[in-house]
Amino acid sequence: MNAVLAPSPLPSTAFAPMSAGRILRAYVNEVKYESLRMLRAPGFSIPFLLMPVPVYLFFGVVLAAPAVATNPAVANYLFSGFSVFAVMGPALFGVGCALAVERDAGFLKLKRALPARGGAYLIAKMVMGMVFAAAAMISLVAAALVAGKISLTAPQLAIMAVGMIVGSMIYMSALERTRDFAVFKAVGVPTRSILAGLAMQAVIVAVLSAL
């Protein structure tokens, strides 16, 4: 009468780890849908994918034509400046601002409750920002080669593009982790260790970008 039935054990397959293929698909799907979400947002895609080229052509080519005719090196200087403007937009507003808004709205708590990989959300944000920054940079390079009268070689353009894209992501990553850095310093972590971590992150992102 007072017997208590013991719960039947769950099958061992319920706790089997995910295969590498499923883990990779989880990250790829997170990046895919995050990129589609931002692409379908006119307030993000129009200013940061379509506006850099007209702004560069108007201010960096048309209005600066007399200065470029006097000193051709000015064309390279203007192209570099507008390239920074093009790649920082997706990093600031697609990664930094979007992450802050979603965190304040409680979206991160919802993401933690879902059966998704822990780092998929942040990795998707970073990859999305790099994809949009690369698209903006490629369009700006095409415009500069056609009308900008720049004298940079192909290797120089490639190094500049990769450096700016990777640098924008590392910059936003550092800004978003200022609280973490404060905790590290409070528990005695030396500054060189924090800088080494950021440098290693930059190297890893650069290698993955090159691949």
PDB file of C-alpha atoms in Angstrom:
ATOM      1  CA  MET A   1       0.000   0.000   0.000  1.00  0.00           C
ATOM      2  CA  ASN A   2       2.793   2.406   0.897  1.00  0.00           C
ATOM      3  CA  ALA A   3       5.178   1.248  -1.792  1.00  0.00           C
ATOM      4  CA  VAL A   4       6.757   4.002  -3.839  1.00  0.00           C
ATOM      5  CA  LEU A   5       7.504   3.307  -7.446  1.00  0.00           C
ATOM      6  CA  ALA A   6      10.963   4.361  -8.488  1.00  0.00           C
ATOM      7  CA  PRO A   7      11.092   6.493 -11.639  1.00  0.00           C
ATOM      8  CA  SER A   8      12.255   4.634 -14.672  1.00  0.00           C
ATOM      9  CA  PRO A   9      15.719   5.748 -15.787  1.00  0.00           C
ATOM     10  CA  LEU A  10      15.955   7.770 -18.956  1.00  0.00           C
ATOM     11  CA  PRO A  11      17.641   6.134 -21.900  1.00  0.00           C
ATOM     12  CA  SER A  12      21.313   6.899 -22.197  1.00  0.00           C
ATOM     13  CA  THR A  13      20.756   8.450 -25.619  1.00  0.00           C
ATOM     14  CA  ALA A  14      18.920  11.370 -23.968  1.00  0.00           C
ATOM     15  CA  PHE A  15      22.241  12.658 -22.647  1.00  0.00           C
ATOM     16  CA  ALA A  16      24.359  11.832 -25.698  1.00  0.00           C
ATOM     17  CA  PRO A  17      26.485  14.767 -26.816  1.00  0.00           C
ATOM     18  CA  MET A  18      25.694  16.492 -30.082  1.00  0.00           C
ATOM     19  CA  SER A  19      27.751  15.520 -33.067  1.00  0.00           C
ATOM     20  CA  ALA A  20      30.162  18.001 -34.602  1.00  0.00           C
ATOM     21  CA  GLY A  21      27.944  18.310 -37.668  1.00  0.00           C
ATOM     22  CA  ARG A  22      24.895  19.290 -35.604  1.00  0.00           C
ATOM     23  CA  ILE A  23      26.914  21.805 -33.607  1.00  0.00           C
ATOM     24  CA  LEU A  24      28.241  23.377 -36.812  1.00  0.00           C
ATOM     25  CA  ARG A  25      24.725  23.539 -38.287  1.00  0.00           C
ATOM     26  CA  ALA A  26      23.492  25.240 -35.115  1.00  0.00           C
ATOM     27  CA  TYR A  27      26.084  27.991 -35.477  1.00  0.00           C
ATOM     28  CA  VAL A  28      25.504  28.330 -39.234  1.00  0.00           C
ATOM     29  CA  ASN A  29      21.735  28.632 -38.787  1.00  0.00           C
ATOM     30  CA  GLU A  30      22.172  31.237 -36.058  1.00  0.00           C
ATOM     31  CA  VAL A  31      24.424  33.304 -38.341  1.00  0.00           C
ATOM     32  CA  LYS A  32      22.054  32.861 -41.289  1.00  0.00           C
ATOM     33  CA  TYR A  33      18.928  34.026 -39.506  1.00  0.00           C
ATOM     34  CA  GLU A  34      20.681  36.858 -37.714  1.00  0.00           C
ATOM     35  CA  SER A  35      21.978  38.140 -41.061  1.00  0.00           C
ATOM     36  CA  LEU A  36      18.537  37.804 -42.664  1.00  0.00           C
ATOM     37  CA  ARG A  37      16.944  39.638 -39.748  1.00  0.00           C
ATOM     38  CA  MET A  38      19.277  42.600 -40.095  1.00  0.00           C
ATOM     39  CA  LEU A  39      19.058  42.573 -43.899  1.00  0.00           C
ATOM     40  CA  ARG A  40      15.266  42.846 -43.691  1.00  0.00           C
ATOM     41  CA  ALA A  41      15.512  45.838 -41.356  1.00  0.00           C
ATOM     42  CA  PRO A  42      15.470  48.934 -43.626  1.00  0.00           C
ATOM     43  CA  GLY A  43      16.787  51.136 -40.833  1.00  0.00           C
ATOM     44  CA  PHE A  44      19.967  49.063 -40.814  1.00  0.00           C
ATOM     45  CA  SER A  45      20.505  47.732 -44.324  1.00  0.00           C
ATOM     46  CA  ILE A  46      19.837  50.966 -46.256  1.00  0.00           C
ATOM     47  CA  PRO A  47      22.178  53.288 -44.290  1.00  0.00           C
ATOM     48  CA  PHE A  48      25.051  50.814 -43.969  1.00  0.00           C
ATOM     49  CA  LEU A  49      24.911  48.974 -47.301  1.00  0.00           C
ATOM     50  CA  LEU A  50      23.712  51.640 -49.736  1.00  0.00           C
ATOM     51  CA  MET A  51      24.774  54.975 -48.247  1.00  0.00           C
ATOM     52  CA  PRO A  52      28.604  54.640 -47.943  1.00  0.00           C
ATOM     53  CA  VAL A  53      29.167  54.666 -51.716  1.00  0.00           C
ATOM     54  CA  PRO A  54      27.096  57.824 -52.519  1.00  0.00           C
ATOM     55  CA  VAL A  55      28.592  59.641 -49.535  1.00  0.00           C
ATOM     56  CA  TYR A  56      32.127  58.728 -50.642  1.00  0.00           C
ATOM     57  CA  LEU A  57      31.494  59.677 -54.266  1.00  0.00           C
ATOM     58  CA  PHE A  58      30.029  63.050 -53.304  1.00  0.00           C
ATOM     59  CA  PHE A  59      32.466  64.135 -50.597  1.00  0.00           C
ATOM     60  CA  GLY A  60      35.544  62.086 -51.470  1.00  0.00           C
ATOM     61  CA  VAL A  61      35.474  62.337 -55.262  1.00  0.00           C
ATOM     62  CA  VAL A  62      33.345  65.240 -56.505  1.00  0.00           C
ATOM     63  CA  LEU A  63      34.029  67.842 -53.825  1.00  0.00           C
ATOM     64  CA  ALA A  64      37.651  66.750 -53.355  1.00  0.00           C
ATOM     65  CA  ALA A  65      38.519  66.741 -57.065  1.00  0.00           C
ATOM     66  CA  PRO A  66      40.583  70.000 -56.924  1.00  0.00           C
ATOM     67  CA  ALA A  67      42.579  68.760 -53.936  1.00  0.00           C
ATOM     68  CA  VAL A  68      43.180  65.373 -55.576  1.00  0.00           C
ATOM     69  CA  ALA A  69      44.353  67.078 -58.758  1.00  0.00           C
ATOM     70  CA  THR A  70      46.883  69.063 -56.730  1.00  0.00           C
ATOM     71  CA  ASN A  71      48.013  66.137 -54.558  1.00  0.00           C
ATOM     72  CA  PRO A  72      47.033  62.616 -55.733  1.00  0.00           C
ATOM     73  CA  ALA A  73      47.821  61.150 -52.299  1.00  0.00           C
ATOM     74  CA  VAL A  74      44.711  62.885 -50.978  1.00  0.00           C
ATOM     75  CA  ALA A  75      42.600  60.291 -52.831  1.00  0.00           C
ATOM     76  CA  ASN A  76      44.123  57.474 -50.782  1.00  0.00           C
ATOM     77  CA  TYR A  77      43.631  59.436 -47.572  1.00  0.00           C
ATOM     78  CA  LEU A  78      39.957  60.107 -48.324  1.00  0.00           C
ATOM     79  CA  PHE A  79      39.332  56.509 -49.335  1.00  0.00           C
ATOM     80  CA  SER A  80      40.837  55.272 -46.068  1.00  0.00           C
ATOM     81  CA  GLY A  81      38.683  57.631 -44.016  1.00  0.00           C
ATOM     82  CA  PHE A  82      35.436  56.720 -45.739  1.00  0.00           C
ATOM     83  CA  SER A  83      36.354  53.033 -45.504  1.00  0.00           C
ATOM     84  CA  VAL A  84      36.516  53.351 -41.721  1.00  0.00           C
ATOM     85  CA  PHE A  85      33.118  55.054 -41.838  1.00  0.00           C
ATOM     86  CA  ALA A  86      31.720  52.177 -43.923  1.00  0.00           C
ATOM     87  CA  VAL A  87      32.937  49.297 -41.746  1.00  0.00           C
ATOM     88  CA  MET A  88      32.228  50.893 -38.356  1.00  0.00           C
ATOM     89  CA  GLY A  89      28.514  51.327 -39.070  1.00  0.00           C
ATOM     90  CA  PRO A  90      27.607  47.603 -38.994  1.00  0.00           C
ATOM     91  CA  ALA A  91      29.856  47.075 -35.978  1.00  0.00           C
ATOM     92  CA  LEU A  92      28.384  49.939 -33.954  1.00  0.00           C
ATOM     93  CA  PHE A  93      24.700  49.593 -34.806  1.00  0.00           C
ATOM     94  CA  GLY A  94      24.448  45.957 -35.864  1.00  0.00           C
ATOM     95  CA  VAL A  95      26.478  44.484 -33.010  1.00  0.00           C
ATOM     96  CA  GLY A  96      26.943  47.015 -30.226  1.00  0.00           C
ATOM     97  CA  CYS A  97      23.626  48.883 -30.188  1.00  0.00           C
ATOM     98  CA  ALA A  98      21.556  45.828 -31.101  1.00  0.00           C
ATOM     99  CA  LEU A  99      23.162  43.808 -28.329  1.00  0.00           C
ATOM    100  CA  ALA A 100      22.517  46.564 -25.767  1.00  0.00           C
ATOM    101  CA  VAL A 101      18.861  46.962 -26.816  1.00  0.00           C
ATOM    102  CA  GLU A 102      18.211  43.221 -26.750  1.00  0.00           C
ATOM    103  CA  ARG A 103      19.894  42.874 -23.370  1.00  0.00           C
ATOM    104  CA  ASP A 104      17.759  45.654 -21.855  1.00  0.00           C
ATOM    105  CA  ALA A 105      14.616  44.117 -23.354  1.00  0.00           C
ATOM    106  CA  GLY A 106      15.330  40.770 -21.694  1.00  0.00           C
ATOM    107  CA  PHE A 107      15.973  38.984 -24.974  1.00  0.00           C
ATOM    108  CA  LEU A 108      19.177  37.437 -23.674  1.00  0.00           C
ATOM    109  CA  LYS A 109      17.258  35.683 -20.885  1.00  0.00           C
ATOM    110  CA  LEU A 110      14.985  34.169 -23.514  1.00  0.00           C
ATOM    111  CA  LYS A 111      17.995  33.040 -25.541  1.00  0.00           C
ATOM    112  CA  ARG A 112      19.499  31.342 -22.479  1.00  0.00           C
ATOM    113  CA  ALA A 113      16.254  29.402 -21.981  1.00  0.00           C
ATOM    114  CA  LEU A 114      16.349  28.030 -25.505  1.00  0.00           C
ATOM    115  CA  PRO A 115      18.171  24.787 -26.348  1.00  0.00           C
ATOM    116  CA  ALA A 116      20.869  26.569 -28.332  1.00  0.00           C
ATOM    117  CA  ARG A 117      24.625  26.659 -28.044  1.00  0.00           C
ATOM    118  CA  GLY A 118      25.852  29.178 -25.524  1.00  0.00           C
ATOM    119  CA  GLY A 119      28.148  31.124 -27.830  1.00  0.00           C
ATOM    120  CA  ALA A 120      26.014  30.914 -30.960  1.00  0.00           C
ATOM    121  CA  TYR A 121      24.229  34.217 -30.266  1.00  0.00           C
ATOM    122  CA  LEU A 122      27.382  36.301 -29.854  1.00  0.00           C
ATOM    123  CA  ILE A 123      29.225  34.558 -32.679  1.00  0.00           C
ATOM    124  CA  ALA A 124      26.257  35.167 -34.980  1.00  0.00           C
ATOM    125  CA  LYS A 125      26.334  38.860 -34.085  1.00  0.00           C
ATOM    126  CA  MET A 126      30.039  39.142 -34.825  1.00  0.00           C
ATOM    127  CA  VAL A 127      29.891  37.200 -38.086  1.00  0.00           C
ATOM    128  CA  MET A 128      26.866  39.200 -39.224  1.00  0.00           C
ATOM    129  CA  GLY A 129      28.715  42.443 -38.523  1.00  0.00           C
ATOM    130  CA  MET A 130      31.746  41.198 -40.461  1.00  0.00           C
ATOM    131  CA  VAL A 131      29.586  40.128 -43.418  1.00  0.00           C
ATOM    132  CA  PHE A 132      27.877  43.518 -43.635  1.00  0.00           C
ATOM    133  CA  ALA A 133      31.174  45.341 -43.142  1.00  0.00           C
ATOM    134  CA  ALA A 134      32.733  43.255 -45.920  1.00  0.00           C
ATOM    135  CA  ALA A 135      29.824  44.026 -48.259  1.00  0.00           C
ATOM    136  CA  ALA A 136      30.124  47.749 -47.573  1.00  0.00           C
ATOM    137  CA  MET A 137      33.897  47.624 -48.002  1.00  0.00           C
ATOM    138  CA  ILE A 138      33.694  45.740 -51.303  1.00  0.00           C
ATOM    139  CA  SER A 139      31.233  48.247 -52.744  1.00  0.00           C
ATOM    140  CA  LEU A 140      33.438  51.122 -51.607  1.00  0.00           C
ATOM    141  CA  VAL A 141      36.542  49.546 -53.144  1.00  0.00           C
ATOM    142  CA  ALA A 142      34.681  49.091 -56.438  1.00  0.00           C
ATOM    143  CA  ALA A 143      33.588  52.731 -56.416  1.00  0.00           C
ATOM    144  CA  ALA A 144      37.108  53.904 -55.581  1.00  0.00           C
ATOM    145  CA  LEU A 145      38.671  51.859 -58.379  1.00  0.00           C
ATOM    146  CA  VAL A 146      36.191  53.249 -60.891  1.00  0.00           C
ATOM    147  CA  ALA A 147      36.041  56.906 -59.869  1.00  0.00           C
ATOM    148  CA  GLY A 148      38.264  57.534 -56.875  1.00  0.00           C
ATOM    149  CA  LYS A 149      41.669  57.705 -58.614  1.00  0.00           C
ATOM    150  CA  ILE A 150      43.343  55.815 -55.782  1.00  0.00           C
ATOM    151  CA  SER A 151      46.888  54.522 -56.230  1.00  0.00           C
ATOM    152  CA  LEU A 152      46.765  51.608 -53.762  1.00  0.00           C
ATOM    153  CA  THR A 153      47.783  48.188 -55.036  1.00  0.00           C
ATOM    154  CA  ALA A 154      45.617  45.068 -54.749  1.00  0.00           C
ATOM    155  CA  PRO A 155      47.582  43.645 -51.760  1.00  0.00           C
ATOM    156  CA  GLN A 156      47.343  46.992 -49.989  1.00  0.00           C
ATOM    157  CA  LEU A 157      43.574  47.111 -50.549  1.00  0.00           C
ATOM    158  CA  ALA A 158      43.197  43.539 -49.288  1.00  0.00           C
ATOM    159  CA  ILE A 159      45.246  44.217 -46.145  1.00  0.00           C
ATOM    160  CA  MET A 160      43.313  47.419 -45.489  1.00  0.00           C
ATOM    161  CA  ALA A 161      39.940  45.707 -45.929  1.00  0.00           C
ATOM    162  CA  VAL A 162      40.755  42.745 -43.679  1.00  0.00           C
ATOM    163  CA  GLY A 163      42.361  44.948 -41.054  1.00  0.00           C
ATOM    164  CA  MET A 164      39.401  47.318 -40.872  1.00  0.00           C
ATOM    165  CA  ILE A 165      36.786  44.562 -40.756  1.00  0.00           C
ATOM    166  CA  VAL A 166      38.597  42.575 -38.072  1.00  0.00           C
ATOM    167  CA  GLY A 167      39.526  45.719 -36.152  1.00  0.00           C
ATOM    168  CA  SER A 168      35.929  46.928 -36.020  1.00  0.00           C
ATOM    169  CA  MET A 169      34.799  43.638 -34.477  1.00  0.00           C
ATOM    170  CA  ILE A 170      37.614  43.607 -31.907  1.00  0.00           C
ATOM    171  CA  TYR A 171      36.827  47.212 -31.003  1.00  0.00           C
ATOM    172  CA  MET A 172      33.153  46.424 -30.416  1.00  0.00           C
ATOM    173  CA  SER A 173      34.063  43.280 -28.495  1.00  0.00           C
ATOM    174  CA  ALA A 174      36.268  45.335 -26.178  1.00  0.00           C
ATOM    175  CA  LEU A 175      33.556  47.937 -25.623  1.00  0.00           C
ATOM    176  CA  GLU A 176      30.979  45.292 -24.744  1.00  0.00           C
ATOM    177  CA  ARG A 177      33.309  43.659 -22.214  1.00  0.00           C
ATOM    178  CA  THR A 178      34.292  46.686 -20.139  1.00  0.00           C
ATOM    179  CA  ARG A 179      32.436  45.263 -17.124  1.00  0.00           C
ATOM    180  CA  ASP A 180      34.283  41.980 -17.509  1.00  0.00           C
ATOM    181  CA  PHE A 181      37.585  43.827 -17.650  1.00  0.00           C
ATOM    182  CA  ALA A 182      36.665  45.682 -14.432  1.00  0.00           C
ATOM    183  CA  VAL A 183      35.969  42.348 -12.705  1.00  0.00           C
ATOM    184  CA  PHE A 184      39.269  40.945 -13.966  1.00  0.00           C
ATOM    185  CA  LYS A 185      41.164  43.948 -12.624  1.00  0.00           C
ATOM    186  CA  ALA A 186      39.327  43.704  -9.293  1.00  0.00           C
ATOM    187  CA  VAL A 187      40.475  40.122  -8.784  1.00  0.00           C
ATOM    188  CA  GLY A 188      44.062  40.936  -9.693  1.00  0.00           C
ATOM    189  CA  VAL A 189      44.353  40.001 -13.365  1.00  0.00           C
ATOM    190  CA  PRO A 190      47.264  41.973 -14.871  1.00  0.00           C
ATOM    191  CA  THR A 191      46.635  44.339 -17.740  1.00  0.00           C
ATOM    192  CA  ARG A 192      49.041  42.466 -19.999  1.00  0.00           C
ATOM    193  CA  SER A 193      46.909  39.323 -19.663  1.00  0.00           C
ATOM    194  CA  ILE A 194      43.785  41.212 -20.759  1.00  0.00           C
ATOM    195  CA  LEU A 195      45.643  42.741 -23.703  1.00  0.00           C
ATOM    196  CA  ALA A 196      47.042  39.338 -24.617  1.00  0.00           C
ATOM    197  CA  GLY A 197      43.510  37.920 -24.671  1.00  0.00           C
ATOM    198  CA  LEU A 198      42.327  40.682 -27.003  1.00  0.00           C
ATOM    199  CA  ALA A 199      45.371  40.188 -29.228  1.00  0.00           C
ATOM    200  CA  MET A 200      44.750  36.445 -29.416  1.00  0.00           C
ATOM    201  CA  GLN A 201      41.117  37.101 -30.283  1.00  0.00           C
ATOM    202  CA  ALA A 202      42.211  39.427 -33.085  1.00  0.00           C
ATOM    203  CA  VAL A 203      44.625  36.804 -34.433  1.00  0.00           C
ATOM    204  CA  ILE A 204      41.962  34.070 -34.395  1.00  0.00           C
ATOM    205  CA  VAL A 205      39.377  36.279 -36.116  1.00  0.00           C
ATOM    206  CA  ALA A 206      41.953  37.385 -38.706  1.00  0.00           C
ATOM    207  CA  VAL A 207      42.926  33.790 -39.491  1.00  0.00           C
ATOM    208  CA  LEU A 208      39.297  32.725 -39.818  1.00  0.00           C
ATOM    209  CA  SER A 209      38.616  35.720 -42.058  1.00  0.00           C
ATOM    210  CA  ALA A 210      41.563  34.808 -44.279  1.00  0.00           C
ATOM    211  CA  LEU A 211      40.237  31.257 -44.622  1.00  0.00           C
TER     212      LEU A 211
END
